Amino acid sequence: MTVTDRIALDPLGTDIPGEIERLRSIGPIVPVELPGSIPAWAPTGYDTLKELILDPRVSKDPRLHWKLWPEIDEHPSWGWILVWVGVINMLNTYGVDHARLRKLVAPSFTQRRTEAMRPRVEAITAELLDTLAEAGADGEPVDVRALLGYPLPMRMICELFGVPDELTADTGRMIAAIMDTSDPTPAHAQSVQRQIGTVLPALIAHRTEHPGDDLTTELIRVRDEDGDRLDDEELLYTLLLVIGAGFETTVNLICNAVVALLRQPEQLAAVRSGKVGWDAVVEETLRVHPSIASLPLRYAVEDITVDGVTIPAGDAIITTYAAAGLDPAHYGPDAAVFDAARGADDHMAFGIGVHRCVGAPLARVEALTALPAFFDRFPDVRLAVDADELRQVPSFIAFGWQEVPVRLRP
């Protein structure tokens, strides 16, 4: 296969596991097209992806290392990817710039600080379960995503960053629009940029006028006291990254785990009996159904040959977490099967190396609070639709469900 035979990825992410299997049948690294016909390379196996992530010759900075960066304005259909690769934050920097930006945020997500948030996570979870119970009291279907999976991480991240109530809904809509890769038109890209340019400046202005004990206030203070460490653009896009990653991925983690357990009642019975721990459920969910399936983009700093395939210098690479988690060469022939007793906690769903997700401890605390509380409160819960009727969110990046309808009791 040559690079002229690139495989176009489904922008709707309709069948991510099936797409991964087809790509893996072609080879260890496959030339693909992202929405809008953006060329890239897709690793299809665990070891291949891990090798590339940890290779110092692979960069996250498009301005320095993506050979097509100078042409991006010539391709209107590429506009959607600018919010992923064209903004300056720790996701899209390399070397000392990445280390500088990460050092500003990472202390707020240490294990110790995350544990201090646990009582608040528990209180919000209890409140949401009451709402869920009331909504489903008549036996009609209720949406676990809308009433638990979404509001828990949203409220936690908004409290952590001091997002005022009047901006909460707009913040959610902004992140959903960013994750939606189904429409690579200039109009969609412009809509996303308008939302970013409205919501985040409003948050910064609010916290500048009303400083509080929150991360936005801390970052504003860093900018104002030492502009060499954080400028205006970096402040805005650091907020975008951490707020977005801090709730969207946890929404998918909670809902993916709920669906996995309801699809396999024997697994749920093993967990509820104590034979399998809830921590194992979370890790297996992250392996089989990672919240982020593929993340754009990384770039070859020089020609890189892996598994007999050479990625030319300046070419883009997508970080294929779902492909790694489903790799039978690493996890065995039943890699696609959810098995919480598997003990495969070496997944890369939160990343590895210098770009490992700083919010992973908080995501785990939220999931490990919500999941046992939900199934304890509603021991007879069942999916309200056939499993194959669940709809994937319209994205090749996010890996989750649009709704999770359940009946709380027979």
Coordinates of C-alpha atoms in Angstrom, one line a residue:
M1 CA 0.0 0.0 0.0
T2 CA 1.3 3.5 -0.9
V3 CA 0.5 6.8 0.6
T4 CA -1.6 7.5 -2.4
D5 CA -4.0 4.8 -1.2
R6 CA -4.9 6.5 2.1
I7 CA -7.8 5.2 4.0
A8 CA -10.4 7.8 4.9
L9 CA -11.4 7.6 8.6
D10 CA -15.1 7.7 9.4
P11 CA -15.7 11.2 10.7
L12 CA -18.7 10.0 12.7
G13 CA -16.7 7.2 14.4
T14 CA -19.7 4.9 13.7
D15 CA -17.8 1.7 14.2
I16 CA -14.4 2.5 15.7
P17 CA -13.5 -1.2 16.7
G18 CA -14.4 -2.4 13.2
E19 CA -12.4 0.4 11.6
I20 CA -9.4 -0.5 13.7
E21 CA -9.6 -4.1 12.7
R22 CA -9.7 -3.2 9.0
L23 CA -6.7 -0.9 9.4
R24 CA -4.7 -3.5 11.4
S25 CA -5.3 -6.0 8.5
I26 CA -3.4 -3.6 6.2
G27 CA -0.3 -3.2 8.4
P28 CA 1.3 -1.8 11.6
I29 CA 1.2 1.8 10.4
V30 CA -1.3 2.8 7.8
P31 CA -1.6 6.0 5.8
V32 CA -5.0 7.6 6.5
E33 CA -7.0 10.7 5.9
L34 CA -8.7 12.6 8.7
P35 CA -11.9 14.6 8.0
G36 CA -11.3 17.2 5.4
S37 CA -8.6 15.0 3.7
I38 CA -5.8 15.7 6.1
P39 CA -3.1 13.1 5.6
A40 CA -1.7 11.3 8.6
W41 CA -0.3 7.9 9.7
A42 CA -2.2 5.6 12.0
P43 CA -0.4 3.0 14.2
T44 CA -2.5 0.0 14.6
G45 CA -0.8 -1.9 17.4
Y46 CA 0.1 -1.4 21.1
D47 CA 3.9 -1.7 20.7
T48 CA 4.0 0.4 17.6
L49 CA 2.1 3.3 19.2
K50 CA 4.1 3.1 22.4
E51 CA 7.4 3.2 20.6
L52 CA 6.3 6.3 18.6
I53 CA 4.9 8.1 21.7
L54 CA 8.1 7.6 23.6
D55 CA 10.4 8.4 20.6
P56 CA 12.0 11.9 21.2
R57 CA 12.0 12.3 17.4
V58 CA 8.2 12.6 17.5
S59 CA 7.0 16.1 18.3
K60 CA 3.6 17.7 19.3
D61 CA 4.5 21.2 17.9
P62 CA 3.0 21.7 14.4
R63 CA 4.7 25.1 13.9
L64 CA 8.1 23.4 14.3
H65 CA 7.6 20.0 12.8
W66 CA 4.5 19.6 10.6
K67 CA 5.5 20.1 7.0
L68 CA 1.9 21.0 6.0
W69 CA 1.5 23.7 8.6
P70 CA 2.4 26.5 6.2
E71 CA -0.3 25.3 3.9
I72 CA -3.2 25.1 6.4
D73 CA -4.9 28.3 5.3
E74 CA -5.0 27.0 1.8
H75 CA -7.4 24.2 2.9
P76 CA -10.7 25.5 4.3
S77 CA -11.8 22.0 5.2
W78 CA -8.8 21.7 7.6
G79 CA -10.1 24.5 9.8
W80 CA -11.6 22.1 12.3
I81 CA -8.2 20.7 13.3
L82 CA -6.9 24.1 14.3
V83 CA -8.5 23.9 17.7
W84 CA -6.6 20.6 18.3
V85 CA -3.2 21.5 16.8
G86 CA -3.2 25.2 16.1
V87 CA -3.5 26.5 19.7
I88 CA -0.7 27.0 22.1
N89 CA -1.0 24.9 25.3
M90 CA 0.8 21.9 26.7
L91 CA -0.9 19.5 24.2
N92 CA 0.8 21.2 21.3
T93 CA 4.2 22.2 22.5
Y94 CA 7.6 20.5 22.5
G95 CA 10.5 20.3 24.9
V96 CA 11.0 23.2 27.3
D97 CA 7.8 25.0 26.3
H98 CA 5.8 21.9 27.1
A99 CA 7.5 21.5 30.4
R100 CA 6.9 25.1 31.4
L101 CA 3.2 25.0 30.7
R102 CA 2.7 21.6 32.3
K103 CA 4.4 22.7 35.5
L104 CA 1.8 25.4 35.9
V105 CA -1.2 23.0 35.8
A106 CA 0.1 19.7 37.2
P107 CA 0.3 20.7 40.9
S108 CA -3.5 21.2 40.9
F109 CA -4.1 17.5 39.9
T110 CA -1.8 15.7 42.2
Q111 CA -3.0 12.6 44.0
R112 CA -3.2 14.4 47.3
R113 CA -5.2 17.4 45.9
T114 CA -7.5 15.0 44.1
E115 CA -8.2 13.0 47.2
A116 CA -9.2 16.2 48.9
M117 CA -11.9 16.6 46.3
R118 CA -13.4 13.2 47.1
P119 CA -16.0 14.4 49.6
R120 CA -17.3 16.9 47.0
V121 CA -17.4 14.2 44.4
E122 CA -19.4 11.9 46.8
A123 CA -21.9 14.7 47.6
I124 CA -22.6 15.6 44.0
T125 CA -22.9 11.9 43.1
A126 CA -25.5 11.4 45.9
E127 CA -27.5 14.4 44.7
L128 CA -27.5 13.2 41.1
L129 CA -28.6 9.7 42.1
D130 CA -31.5 11.2 43.9
T131 CA -32.4 13.1 40.7
L132 CA -32.0 10.0 38.6
A133 CA -34.2 8.0 41.0
E134 CA -37.0 10.6 40.8
A135 CA -36.8 10.7 37.0
G136 CA -37.0 7.0 36.7
A137 CA -39.6 6.3 39.5
D138 CA -42.4 5.6 37.0
G139 CA -40.4 2.9 35.2
E140 CA -39.8 4.9 32.1
P141 CA -36.3 5.0 30.6
V142 CA -33.9 7.6 31.9
D143 CA -30.6 8.7 30.4
V144 CA -27.6 7.9 32.6
R145 CA -25.4 10.1 30.5
A146 CA -27.6 13.2 30.9
L147 CA -28.4 12.8 34.6
L148 CA -25.1 11.3 36.0
G149 CA -22.3 10.7 33.6
Y150 CA -22.3 14.3 32.2
P151 CA -23.2 16.5 35.2
L152 CA -20.8 14.9 37.7
P153 CA -17.5 15.7 35.9
M154 CA -19.0 19.0 34.5
R155 CA -19.8 20.3 38.0
M156 CA -16.5 19.2 39.4
I157 CA -14.4 20.8 36.7
C158 CA -16.5 24.0 36.8
E159 CA -16.0 24.2 40.6
L160 CA -12.2 23.5 40.2
F161 CA -11.9 26.3 37.6
G162 CA -14.4 28.7 39.1
V163 CA -16.7 28.7 36.1
P164 CA -19.8 30.7 37.0
D165 CA -23.2 29.1 36.6
E166 CA -24.1 31.4 33.7
L167 CA -21.2 30.0 31.7
T168 CA -21.7 26.3 32.5
A169 CA -24.1 25.4 29.7
D170 CA -22.0 27.4 27.1
T171 CA -18.9 25.6 28.3
G172 CA -20.5 22.2 27.7
R173 CA -21.7 23.2 24.2
M174 CA -18.3 24.5 23.3
I175 CA -16.5 21.3 24.2
A176 CA -19.2 19.2 22.4
A177 CA -18.6 21.2 19.3
I178 CA -14.9 20.7 19.5
M179 CA -15.3 16.9 19.8
D180 CA -17.7 16.7 16.9
T181 CA -15.7 15.8 13.9
S182 CA -18.6 15.0 11.6
D183 CA -18.6 18.4 9.9
P184 CA -15.2 19.5 8.6
T185 CA -16.7 22.6 6.9
P186 CA -15.4 26.2 7.4
A187 CA -18.7 27.1 8.9
H188 CA -18.4 24.6 11.7
A189 CA -14.8 25.6 12.4
Q190 CA -15.8 29.2 12.6
S191 CA -18.6 28.4 15.0
V192 CA -16.2 26.6 17.3
Q193 CA -13.8 29.5 17.2
R194 CA -16.6 31.9 18.0
Q195 CA -17.6 29.9 21.0
I196 CA -14.0 29.7 22.3
G197 CA -13.6 33.4 21.7
T198 CA -16.7 34.1 23.7
V199 CA -16.8 31.6 26.6
L200 CA -13.2 31.6 27.7
P201 CA -12.6 35.4 27.7
A202 CA -15.8 35.7 29.7
L203 CA -14.5 33.2 32.2
I204 CA -11.1 35.1 32.4
A205 CA -12.9 38.4 32.8
H206 CA -15.2 37.0 35.5
R207 CA -12.3 35.6 37.5
T208 CA -10.2 38.7 37.0
E209 CA -13.0 40.8 38.6
H210 CA -14.0 38.1 41.1
P211 CA -10.9 36.1 42.0
G212 CA -11.4 33.0 44.0
D213 CA -9.8 29.8 45.2
D214 CA -9.8 28.2 41.8
L215 CA -7.4 27.2 39.1
T216 CA -8.5 30.0 36.7
T217 CA -7.6 32.6 39.3
E218 CA -4.2 30.9 39.9
L219 CA -3.4 31.0 36.2
I220 CA -4.5 34.6 35.8
R221 CA -2.2 35.5 38.7
V222 CA 0.7 33.7 37.0
R223 CA 0.1 35.6 33.8
D224 CA -0.2 39.0 35.6
E225 CA 2.8 38.4 37.9
D226 CA 5.1 36.8 35.3
G227 CA 4.2 37.1 31.7
D228 CA 7.3 35.2 30.7
R229 CA 5.7 32.0 32.2
L230 CA 2.2 32.4 30.7
D231 CA 1.0 34.9 28.2
D232 CA -2.6 35.7 27.2
E233 CA -2.9 33.2 24.4
E234 CA -1.4 30.4 26.5
L235 CA -3.8 31.2 29.4
L236 CA -6.8 31.0 27.2
Y237 CA -5.9 27.8 25.5
T238 CA -4.6 26.1 28.6
L239 CA -8.0 26.7 30.1
L240 CA -9.6 25.2 27.0
L241 CA -7.4 22.1 27.1
V242 CA -7.8 21.3 30.8
I243 CA -11.5 22.2 31.2
G244 CA -12.3 20.2 28.0
A245 CA -10.2 17.2 28.9
G246 CA -11.2 17.4 32.5
F247 CA -14.9 16.5 31.9
E248 CA -15.5 15.1 28.4
T249 CA -13.2 12.2 28.9
T250 CA -14.7 11.4 32.4
V251 CA -18.2 11.5 30.9
N252 CA -17.2 8.8 28.5
L253 CA -15.4 6.7 31.1
I254 CA -18.4 6.6 33.4
C255 CA -20.9 5.8 30.6
N256 CA -18.7 3.3 28.8
A257 CA -18.3 1.4 32.1
V258 CA -22.0 1.4 32.7
V259 CA -22.8 0.1 29.3
A260 CA -20.0 -2.6 29.5
L261 CA -21.4 -4.0 32.7
L262 CA -25.0 -3.9 31.6
R263 CA -24.0 -5.7 28.4
Q264 CA -22.4 -8.4 30.4
P265 CA -24.4 -9.2 33.6
E266 CA -22.0 -11.9 34.7
Q267 CA -19.3 -9.3 34.9
L268 CA -21.5 -7.0 36.9
A269 CA -22.4 -9.9 39.2
A270 CA -18.7 -10.7 39.8
V271 CA -18.0 -7.0 40.7
R272 CA -21.0 -6.7 43.0
S273 CA -20.0 -9.9 44.8
G274 CA -16.5 -8.6 45.4
K275 CA -14.7 -11.1 43.2
V276 CA -13.6 -8.2 41.0
G277 CA -12.8 -4.7 42.2
W278 CA -14.2 -1.5 40.8
D279 CA -10.7 -0.3 40.1
A280 CA -10.4 -3.3 37.7
V281 CA -13.6 -2.2 36.0
V282 CA -12.3 1.3 35.4
E283 CA -9.0 0.0 34.0
E284 CA -10.6 -2.5 31.7
T285 CA -13.1 0.1 30.4
L286 CA -10.1 2.4 29.6
R287 CA -8.5 -0.4 27.7
V288 CA -11.4 -1.7 25.7
H289 CA -13.3 1.6 25.3
P290 CA -10.9 4.5 26.0
S291 CA -12.6 7.9 26.2
I292 CA -10.3 9.2 23.4
A293 CA -10.0 6.8 20.5
S294 CA -7.5 8.7 18.4
L295 CA -5.9 12.1 19.2
P296 CA -4.5 14.4 16.6
L297 CA -1.6 15.1 16.0
R298 CA 2.1 14.3 16.4
Y299 CA 4.9 14.8 13.9
A300 CA 8.0 13.0 12.8
V301 CA 11.0 15.3 13.4
E302 CA 13.0 13.2 11.1
D303 CA 12.5 10.1 9.0
I304 CA 11.4 7.4 11.5
T305 CA 11.2 3.7 10.6
V306 CA 9.0 1.5 12.8
D307 CA 8.0 -2.1 12.0
G308 CA 9.4 -1.7 8.5
V309 CA 7.4 1.4 7.7
T310 CA 9.1 4.7 7.3
I311 CA 7.2 7.9 8.3
P312 CA 8.9 10.8 6.5
A313 CA 10.1 13.8 8.4
G314 CA 7.3 16.4 8.8
D315 CA 4.4 13.9 8.4
A316 CA 1.6 13.8 10.9
I317 CA 0.7 10.9 13.2
I318 CA -2.5 10.2 15.1
T319 CA -2.3 8.7 18.6
T320 CA -4.4 5.6 18.3
Y321 CA -5.3 4.7 21.9
A322 CA -8.3 2.5 20.9
A323 CA -6.2 0.5 18.5
A324 CA -3.6 -0.1 21.2
G325 CA -6.1 -1.2 23.7
L326 CA -7.7 -3.7 21.3
D327 CA -4.5 -5.1 19.9
P328 CA -4.6 -9.0 20.0
A329 CA -0.9 -9.2 19.7
H330 CA -0.6 -7.5 23.1
Y331 CA -3.8 -8.6 24.9
G332 CA -4.5 -11.9 23.3
P333 CA -7.1 -13.1 20.8
D334 CA -10.0 -12.0 23.0
A335 CA -8.6 -8.4 23.2
A336 CA -12.0 -7.0 22.1
V337 CA -13.8 -8.7 25.0
F338 CA -14.5 -6.7 28.1
D339 CA -13.1 -8.8 31.0
A340 CA -12.7 -6.9 34.3
A341 CA -10.7 -9.8 35.7
R342 CA -8.1 -9.5 33.0
G343 CA -5.9 -7.3 35.0
A344 CA -4.6 -5.5 32.0
D345 CA -3.7 -2.1 33.6
D346 CA -0.9 -1.3 31.2
H347 CA -3.3 0.5 28.8
M348 CA -2.3 3.9 27.4
A349 CA -5.8 5.5 27.6
F350 CA -4.4 8.4 29.7
G351 CA -1.3 8.6 27.6
I352 CA 2.3 7.9 28.6
G353 CA 5.5 9.8 28.8
V354 CA 5.7 13.5 29.2
H355 CA 2.2 14.1 27.8
R356 CA 0.4 11.8 30.2
C357 CA -3.0 13.3 31.2
V358 CA -2.6 15.4 34.4
G359 CA -6.3 14.9 35.2
A360 CA -6.2 11.1 35.3
P361 CA -6.3 10.9 39.2
L362 CA -9.5 13.1 39.2
A363 CA -11.1 11.0 36.5
R364 CA -10.5 7.8 38.5
V365 CA -11.9 9.3 41.7
E366 CA -15.1 10.4 39.9
A367 CA -15.6 7.0 38.2
L368 CA -14.7 5.0 41.3
T369 CA -17.3 7.1 43.2
A370 CA -20.1 7.1 40.6
L371 CA -20.0 3.6 39.4
P372 CA -20.4 1.6 42.7
A373 CA -22.9 4.2 44.0
F374 CA -25.0 3.9 40.9
F375 CA -25.2 0.1 40.8
D376 CA -25.7 -0.1 44.6
R377 CA -28.6 2.4 44.4
F378 CA -30.2 0.6 41.4
P379 CA -29.3 -3.1 41.6
D380 CA -31.9 -4.1 39.0
V381 CA -31.0 -1.5 36.4
R382 CA -31.1 -2.7 32.7
L383 CA -30.5 -1.1 29.4
A384 CA -33.7 0.3 27.9
V385 CA -32.6 -0.5 24.3
D386 CA -30.8 -3.2 22.6
A387 CA -27.0 -2.7 22.9
D388 CA -26.6 -2.3 19.2
E389 CA -29.1 0.6 19.2
L390 CA -26.7 2.8 21.2
R391 CA -25.3 5.6 19.2
Q392 CA -21.6 6.7 19.2
V393 CA -21.0 10.4 19.6
P394 CA -20.3 11.9 16.2
S395 CA -16.5 11.9 16.4
F396 CA -13.5 9.8 15.4
I397 CA -11.7 11.3 18.5
A398 CA -14.1 10.8 21.3
F399 CA -15.2 7.2 22.1
G400 CA -18.5 7.3 23.9
W401 CA -22.3 7.2 23.7
Q402 CA -24.7 10.0 22.8
E403 CA -27.3 8.6 25.3
V404 CA -27.3 5.7 27.8
P405 CA -31.1 4.9 28.3
V406 CA -31.8 2.5 31.1
R407 CA -34.7 1.4 33.2
L408 CA -33.8 1.6 36.9
R409 CA -36.1 -1.2 37.9
P410 CA -38.1 -4.0 36.1

